[in-house]
Short mmCIF file of C-alpha atoms and ligand atoms in Angstrom, two decimals:
data_model
loop_
_atom_site.label_atom_id
_atom_site.label_comp_id
_atom_site.label_asym_id
_atom_site.label_seq_id
_atom_site.Cartn_x
_atom_site.Cartn_y
_atom_site.Cartn_z
CA MET A 26 -44.98 -3.02 -19.60
CA HIS A 27 -47.45 0.31 -16.88
CA THR A 28 -45.19 1.20 -14.00
CA ILE A 29 -47.08 1.46 -11.10
CA THR A 30 -46.58 5.30 -9.85
CA ALA A 31 -48.39 4.95 -6.17
CA LYS A 32 -50.80 3.92 -4.24
CA GLN A 33 -53.64 3.94 -1.67
CA GLN A 34 -55.81 2.82 0.51
CA LEU A 35 -59.38 4.12 -0.46
CA SER A 36 -61.80 2.48 2.29
CA PRO A 37 -60.89 -1.66 3.74
CA ASN A 38 -61.31 -3.20 -0.31
CA VAL A 39 -60.82 -1.03 -2.62
CA THR A 40 -57.58 0.50 -3.54
CA ARG A 41 -56.44 3.16 -5.79
CA LEU A 42 -53.36 2.64 -8.37
CA ASP A 43 -52.11 5.63 -10.42
CA VAL A 44 -50.14 3.45 -13.07
CA GLU A 45 -48.10 5.30 -16.28
CA ALA A 46 -49.82 5.49 -19.69
CA SER A 47 -49.80 7.94 -21.51
CA ARG A 48 -51.77 7.60 -24.86
CA ILE A 49 -54.91 6.27 -23.08
CA ALA A 50 -53.95 9.80 -20.34
CA THR A 51 -54.31 12.00 -23.18
CA ILE A 52 -57.56 10.29 -25.31
CA ARG A 53 -59.90 9.61 -22.63
CA HIS A 54 -62.82 10.94 -22.11
CA PRO A 55 -65.03 10.06 -18.80
CA GLY A 56 -67.20 7.71 -18.93
CA GLN A 57 -63.90 5.24 -20.50
CA PHE A 58 -62.84 2.45 -19.29
CA VAL A 59 -59.59 0.35 -19.48
CA ILE A 60 -58.81 -3.73 -20.15
CA VAL A 61 -55.94 -4.72 -17.53
CA ARG A 62 -54.05 -7.91 -17.54
CA LYS A 63 -51.93 -7.89 -14.67
CA CYS A 64 -49.42 -10.47 -16.49
CA GLU A 65 -49.02 -12.76 -19.76
CA GLY A 66 -52.29 -16.00 -18.67
CA THR A 67 -54.24 -14.30 -15.66
CA GLU A 68 -57.34 -12.83 -16.03
CA ARG A 69 -58.54 -9.42 -18.12
CA ILE A 70 -60.51 -7.38 -15.40
CA PRO A 71 -62.23 -3.90 -17.36
CA LEU A 72 -61.54 -1.05 -14.80
CA THR A 73 -63.24 2.84 -15.27
CA ILE A 74 -60.34 5.35 -16.13
CA ALA A 75 -61.54 7.48 -12.78
CA ASP A 76 -58.75 10.07 -12.97
CA ALA A 77 -56.06 10.62 -15.75
CA ASP A 78 -52.68 13.38 -15.10
CA GLU A 79 -51.86 14.41 -18.56
CA GLU A 80 -48.72 15.47 -17.87
CA LYS A 81 -47.30 12.21 -16.07
CA GLY A 82 -49.03 10.38 -18.58
CA THR A 83 -50.77 8.73 -15.42
CA ILE A 84 -54.47 6.89 -15.33
CA THR A 85 -55.83 6.29 -12.18
CA LEU A 86 -57.40 2.52 -11.43
CA VAL A 87 -59.95 1.83 -8.28
CA ILE A 88 -59.41 -1.34 -7.97
CA GLN A 89 -62.20 -3.34 -5.15
CA ALA A 90 -60.31 -6.65 -3.78
CA VAL A 91 -63.19 -8.98 -4.62
CA GLY A 92 -61.97 -11.94 -5.97
CA LYS A 93 -58.80 -13.91 -7.08
CA SER A 94 -56.90 -11.37 -9.80
CA THR A 95 -58.23 -8.34 -8.21
CA ARG A 96 -56.81 -9.22 -4.61
CA GLU A 97 -53.33 -9.82 -6.89
CA LEU A 98 -53.34 -6.70 -8.93
CA VAL A 99 -53.89 -5.09 -5.40
CA ALA A 100 -51.10 -5.98 -3.61
CA MET A 101 -48.61 -4.99 -6.69
CA GLU A 102 -46.54 -2.22 -5.13
CA VAL A 103 -44.98 1.02 -6.80
CA GLY A 104 -42.29 0.08 -9.12
CA GLU A 105 -43.86 -2.69 -10.60
CA SER A 106 -45.76 -3.29 -13.91
CA ILE A 107 -48.99 -4.31 -14.83
CA ARG A 108 -48.02 -6.53 -18.78
CA ASP A 109 -51.42 -4.83 -20.38
CA ILE A 110 -54.12 -2.15 -20.28
CA SER A 111 -56.17 -1.99 -23.23
CA GLY A 112 -58.12 1.14 -23.92
CA PRO A 113 -59.68 3.65 -23.36
CA LEU A 114 -62.73 1.82 -24.17
CA GLY A 115 -66.59 2.53 -24.37
CA HIS A 116 -68.43 5.09 -24.24
CA PRO A 117 -67.87 8.20 -23.46
CA THR A 118 -70.12 9.73 -20.76
CA GLU A 119 -73.08 11.65 -22.84
CA MET A 120 -72.61 15.46 -21.33
CA LEU A 121 -74.28 18.47 -20.04
CA THR A 122 -72.89 21.71 -21.59
CA GLN A 123 -74.97 24.00 -19.44
CA GLY A 124 -78.28 23.15 -16.49
CA ARG A 125 -77.37 21.07 -12.95
CA ALA A 126 -76.60 17.19 -12.78
CA VAL A 127 -76.43 15.47 -10.26
CA CYS A 128 -74.40 12.08 -9.66
CA VAL A 129 -74.74 9.55 -7.14
CA GLY A 130 -71.72 6.61 -6.28
CA GLY A 131 -72.07 3.70 -4.21
CA GLY A 132 -69.03 2.46 -2.37
CA VAL A 133 -66.75 1.80 -5.43
CA GLY A 134 -69.29 3.07 -7.96
CA THR A 135 -68.29 6.85 -6.67
CA ALA A 136 -65.19 6.43 -8.47
CA VAL A 137 -66.62 5.58 -11.68
CA VAL A 138 -68.66 8.91 -11.57
CA HIS A 139 -65.92 10.97 -10.46
CA PRO A 140 -64.68 11.04 -14.25
CA MET A 141 -68.15 12.37 -15.15
CA ALA A 142 -68.28 14.45 -12.49
CA GLN A 143 -65.58 16.09 -13.19
CA GLY A 144 -66.22 16.26 -17.06
CA LEU A 145 -70.07 17.66 -16.26
CA SER A 146 -68.21 20.57 -13.86
CA ARG A 147 -65.32 21.19 -16.77
CA ALA A 148 -68.18 22.09 -19.22
CA GLY A 149 -69.69 24.42 -16.46
CA VAL A 150 -72.56 22.26 -15.61
CA GLU A 151 -73.24 22.58 -11.74
CA VAL A 152 -72.25 19.59 -9.71
CA THR A 153 -74.06 17.68 -6.61
CA SER A 154 -72.47 15.10 -5.89
CA VAL A 155 -75.17 12.23 -3.27
CA ILE A 156 -72.36 9.52 -2.74
CA GLY A 157 -72.93 6.23 0.26
CA GLY A 158 -70.79 3.81 1.66
CA ARG A 159 -71.40 2.13 5.06
CA SER A 160 -70.00 3.41 7.68
CA LYS A 161 -66.99 6.61 7.02
CA GLU A 162 -64.04 4.32 5.70
CA TRP A 163 -65.73 2.77 2.65
CA VAL A 164 -66.56 6.33 1.76
CA ILE A 165 -64.25 7.33 -0.93
CA PHE A 166 -63.83 10.47 -3.25
CA GLU A 167 -65.08 12.69 -0.91
CA PRO A 168 -62.53 15.69 -1.40
CA GLU A 169 -62.26 15.13 -5.67
CA LEU A 170 -65.72 15.80 -5.81
CA ALA A 171 -66.36 18.56 -3.14
CA GLU A 172 -64.06 19.68 -5.36
CA LEU A 173 -66.28 20.49 -8.54
CA GLY A 174 -69.48 21.22 -6.00
CA ASP A 175 -71.38 20.31 -3.22
CA VAL A 176 -71.07 17.12 -1.20
CA VAL A 177 -73.79 14.56 0.42
CA VAL A 178 -72.54 12.80 2.02
CA CYS A 179 -74.37 9.37 3.77
CA THR A 180 -73.71 6.58 5.50
CA ASP A 181 -75.59 3.71 6.58
CA ASP A 182 -74.45 4.36 9.86
CA GLY A 183 -74.31 7.43 10.55
CA SER A 184 -70.38 7.27 11.06
CA HIS A 185 -70.01 10.66 8.79
CA GLY A 186 -72.74 12.47 7.14
CA ARG A 187 -76.03 11.46 6.78
CA GLN A 188 -77.50 8.26 7.89
CA GLY A 189 -78.97 5.74 5.48
CA PHE A 190 -79.06 5.37 1.67
CA VAL A 191 -77.85 7.62 -0.58
CA THR A 192 -81.52 6.82 -1.95
CA ASP A 193 -82.70 9.15 1.32
CA ALA A 194 -81.66 12.27 0.10
CA LEU A 195 -81.86 11.82 -3.69
CA LYS A 196 -85.32 11.74 -2.58
CA GLU A 197 -85.16 15.32 -1.01
CA LEU A 198 -83.10 16.07 -4.25
CA LEU A 199 -86.22 16.38 -6.28
CA ASP A 200 -88.43 17.34 -4.53
CA ALA A 201 -86.05 20.59 -4.09
CA GLY A 202 -86.59 20.55 -8.28
CA GLY A 203 -84.26 21.54 -10.38
CA ILE A 204 -82.25 18.69 -11.47
CA ASP A 205 -82.10 18.58 -15.69
CA ILE A 206 -79.79 15.04 -15.30
CA LEU A 207 -78.45 11.97 -13.27
CA TYR A 208 -76.19 9.99 -13.29
CA ALA A 209 -75.64 7.06 -10.57
CA VAL A 210 -73.18 4.32 -10.56
CA GLY A 211 -72.95 1.59 -7.48
CA PRO A 212 -74.76 -0.93 -6.43
CA VAL A 213 -77.10 -3.32 -8.76
CA PRO A 214 -79.66 -2.81 -6.48
CA MET A 215 -78.80 0.74 -5.81
CA MET A 216 -78.96 1.52 -9.30
CA ARG A 217 -82.35 0.12 -9.90
CA ALA A 218 -83.78 1.93 -6.62
CA ILE A 219 -82.76 5.23 -8.45
CA ALA A 220 -84.00 4.43 -11.94
CA GLU A 221 -87.74 3.51 -9.51
CA LEU A 222 -86.73 6.89 -7.36
CA THR A 223 -86.48 9.46 -10.51
CA ARG A 224 -89.18 8.13 -13.22
CA PRO A 225 -91.95 9.48 -11.46
CA TYR A 226 -90.76 13.07 -11.75
CA GLY A 227 -89.47 12.03 -15.25
CA VAL A 228 -85.55 13.07 -14.47
CA LYS A 229 -83.53 11.68 -17.31
CA THR A 230 -81.14 8.48 -15.42
CA ILE A 231 -78.39 7.65 -17.16
CA VAL A 232 -76.76 4.45 -15.43
CA SER A 233 -72.89 2.75 -15.41
CA LEU A 234 -73.71 -1.20 -15.38
CA ASN A 235 -71.15 -3.50 -14.70
CA PRO A 236 -71.44 -6.58 -16.87
CA VAL A 237 -69.12 -9.67 -16.61
CA MET A 238 -67.04 -8.64 -19.57
CA VAL A 239 -64.44 -10.59 -21.52
CA ASP A 240 -63.02 -9.15 -24.53
CA GLY A 241 -64.17 -6.31 -24.37
CA THR A 242 -64.58 -5.22 -28.17
CA GLY A 243 -68.35 -6.62 -28.60
CA MET A 244 -67.33 -9.79 -30.07
CA CYS A 245 -67.81 -12.73 -26.96
CA GLY A 246 -70.96 -11.78 -26.07
CA GLY A 247 -69.96 -11.88 -22.11
CA CYS A 248 -71.49 -8.46 -21.21
CA ARG A 249 -75.30 -8.54 -22.63
CA VAL A 250 -77.69 -6.44 -20.90
CA ASP A 251 -81.50 -5.92 -21.86
CA VAL A 252 -81.80 -2.06 -22.68
CA GLY A 253 -85.51 -1.14 -23.22
CA GLY A 254 -86.32 -4.97 -24.55
CA THR A 255 -83.39 -4.78 -26.56
CA THR A 256 -79.83 -6.81 -26.08
CA ARG A 257 -77.22 -4.55 -25.70
CA PHE A 258 -73.21 -4.82 -25.62
CA ALA A 259 -71.98 -2.65 -22.72
CA CYS A 260 -68.31 -2.82 -23.27
CA VAL A 261 -68.93 -1.38 -27.38
CA GLU A 262 -72.86 -0.13 -26.61
CA GLY A 263 -72.29 1.03 -23.55
CA PRO A 264 -71.45 0.89 -20.51
CA GLU A 265 -73.38 3.84 -19.59
CA PHE A 266 -77.41 3.70 -20.54
CA ASP A 267 -80.38 5.02 -19.57
CA GLY A 268 -81.14 3.29 -16.25
CA HIS A 269 -85.34 4.03 -17.00
CA GLU A 270 -84.65 0.77 -19.99
CA VAL A 271 -82.51 -1.18 -18.84
CA ASP A 272 -83.31 -4.95 -16.57
CA PHE A 273 -81.72 -5.75 -13.75
CA ASP A 274 -83.36 -8.35 -12.65
CA LEU A 275 -81.32 -10.67 -15.55
CA LEU A 276 -78.07 -8.24 -15.14
CA ALA A 277 -77.78 -9.18 -10.92
CA ASP A 278 -78.54 -12.42 -12.81
CA ARG A 279 -75.71 -13.08 -15.05
CA LEU A 280 -73.86 -10.75 -12.69
CA GLY A 281 -74.11 -14.07 -10.48
CA THR A 282 -72.96 -17.23 -13.34
CA TYR A 283 -69.58 -17.04 -12.15
CA ARG A 284 -69.65 -16.94 -8.28
CA GLU A 285 -69.00 -20.69 -8.26
CA PHE A 286 -66.26 -20.31 -10.11
CA GLU A 287 -65.01 -17.70 -8.61
CA GLU A 288 -65.95 -18.62 -4.80
CA GLU A 289 -63.42 -21.96 -6.89
CA ALA A 290 -60.44 -19.26 -7.52
CA SER A 291 -60.58 -17.84 -4.74
CA CYS A 292 -60.13 -20.95 -2.58
CA THR A 293 -57.29 -21.56 -0.38
CA SER A 294 -58.49 -24.96 1.53
CA GLU A 295 -56.53 -26.76 -0.52
CA THR A 296 -53.24 -25.61 0.43
CA SER A 297 -54.10 -24.18 3.33
CA GLY A 298 -55.77 -27.53 4.56
CA ARG A 299 -58.95 -25.57 6.43
CA CYS A 300 -61.44 -23.90 4.62
CA SER A 301 -61.30 -19.91 5.65
CA GLY A 302 -65.96 -19.48 4.22
CA ASP A 303 -68.09 -19.46 6.49
CA ASN A 304 -70.74 -19.64 2.96
CA CYS A 305 -67.74 -21.34 1.05
CA ARG A 306 -69.81 -23.29 -0.90
CA VAL A 307 -66.45 -24.28 -2.67
CA GLY A 308 -65.62 -27.28 0.18
CA LEU A 309 -68.89 -29.23 -0.58
CA THR A 310 -67.82 -29.71 -4.08
CA ARG A 311 -65.01 -31.25 -2.95
P1 NAD B 406 -72.25 -1.02 -0.68
O1 NAD B 406 -72.57 -2.54 -0.95
O2 NAD B 406 -71.05 -0.77 0.06
O3 NAD B 406 -73.47 0.12 -1.12
C1 NAD B 406 -72.44 1.27 -1.31
C2 NAD B 406 -73.99 2.31 -0.96
O4 NAD B 406 -74.94 2.23 -1.68
C3 NAD B 406 -74.71 3.00 0.62
O5 NAD B 406 -73.63 2.70 1.25
C4 NAD B 406 -75.80 3.19 0.22
O6 NAD B 406 -75.64 3.68 -0.14
C5 NAD B 406 -76.16 2.46 -1.35
N1 NAD B 406 -76.99 0.74 -1.36
C6 NAD B 406 -76.51 -0.27 -1.22
N2 NAD B 406 -77.80 -0.46 -1.36
C7 NAD B 406 -79.33 0.33 -2.12
C8 NAD B 406 -80.06 -0.16 -2.26
N3 NAD B 406 -80.40 -1.34 -2.24
N4 NAD B 406 -81.09 1.43 -2.39
C9 NAD B 406 -80.32 2.26 -2.13
N5 NAD B 406 -78.92 2.54 -2.10
C10 NAD B 406 -78.28 1.45 -1.99
O7 NAD B 406 -71.44 -0.62 -2.24
P2 NAD B 406 -69.80 -1.72 -2.98
O8 NAD B 406 -69.98 -3.26 -1.52
O9 NAD B 406 -68.54 -0.46 -2.31
O10 NAD B 406 -69.95 -2.23 -3.81
C11 NAD B 406 -70.11 -2.86 -4.23
C12 NAD B 406 -70.98 -3.45 -5.70
O11 NAD B 406 -70.71 -1.82 -7.27
C13 NAD B 406 -70.68 -4.64 -6.24
O12 NAD B 406 -71.30 -5.24 -6.49
C14 NAD B 406 -69.70 -4.38 -7.47
O13 NAD B 406 -70.44 -4.87 -8.54
C15 NAD B 406 -70.75 -2.98 -8.24
N6 NAD B 406 -70.56 -1.74 -8.80
C16 NAD B 406 -70.83 -1.39 -9.63
C17 NAD B 406 -70.12 -0.09 -10.99
C18 NAD B 406 -70.40 -0.15 -11.85
O14 NAD B 406 -70.26 0.54 -13.57
N7 NAD B 406 -72.24 -0.28 -12.12
C19 NAD B 406 -68.55 0.03 -10.50
C20 NAD B 406 -67.45 -0.54 -9.71
C21 NAD B 406 -68.26 -1.46 -8.72
FE1 FES B 407 -66.80 -9.42 -24.88
FE2 FES B 407 -68.78 -7.25 -24.55
S1 FES B 407 -67.01 -7.92 -23.29
S2 FES B 407 -68.94 -8.37 -25.61
#
């Protein structure tokens, strides 16, 4: 059992939970993730280890409440316990030991970028972070990243930092030159756009992929992605890959596979007697 020691609302649908997991806190590396099961019989949810405190024996999980299971997880309070946390899983981030790295985080992906930036900074690499959100309230991890280097904040509506997507700010950094490696984590369209943006500059671009995961140990095949024309399992061979080699169309397609099942699981129309979603397809199938 893993007790929740702290809880914080980071943005309208993103929650931070600090959870007791002392062994994982000690041995984890940037880029690794855990698989969480709230209680017996519930869905297994892959979550990046956004931070860890070895002294307290806690790890930080950042959860975007998008479906039934993640909503149940963020409804938990300090003092309650999560049944299982398996990990650390996945390959650690490929680190530079010198030079300059740019870390790009879009929305909740910024929580995944944070441990990368932390590891790079600790290794002596100069880190510039470019982070984006729909508006000010959706920007997360800005203070934490500011402790590690320069931060450029972008919001779609211009309510904080500069107006525009992260790609707009990134283009200026690329034009200025001097970037040895770039890490990007966020929505698939963002990672695809960044990979296309950096390609002509020849800047190595690492993306962290978030396909559907079930076991997290390379056995179910649920997390398969295409990288350079080869099928790779994100859970054991990733989740980070060369962004210039990733088939983002296939990734987006596979991410949509279970959307209908998720909507059905989240549907409250049977218990509430009314459908709450404007675009809900579940009501149509019942
Ligand atoms: P969002 O849609 O609000 O976008 C956040 C920011 O990303 C935007 O403000 C913008 O700066 C940038 N962005 C978005 N689309 C872009 C585009 N087409 N071109 C350039 N920049 C773009 O983000 P959100 O709702 O917080 O993100 C949710 C998505 O992130 C989910 O689909 C989730 O699955 C994914 N995600 C990915 C990972 C991962 O490991 N790759 C981790 C967590 C979440
Ligand atoms: Fe099952 Fe990767 S999650 S093989």
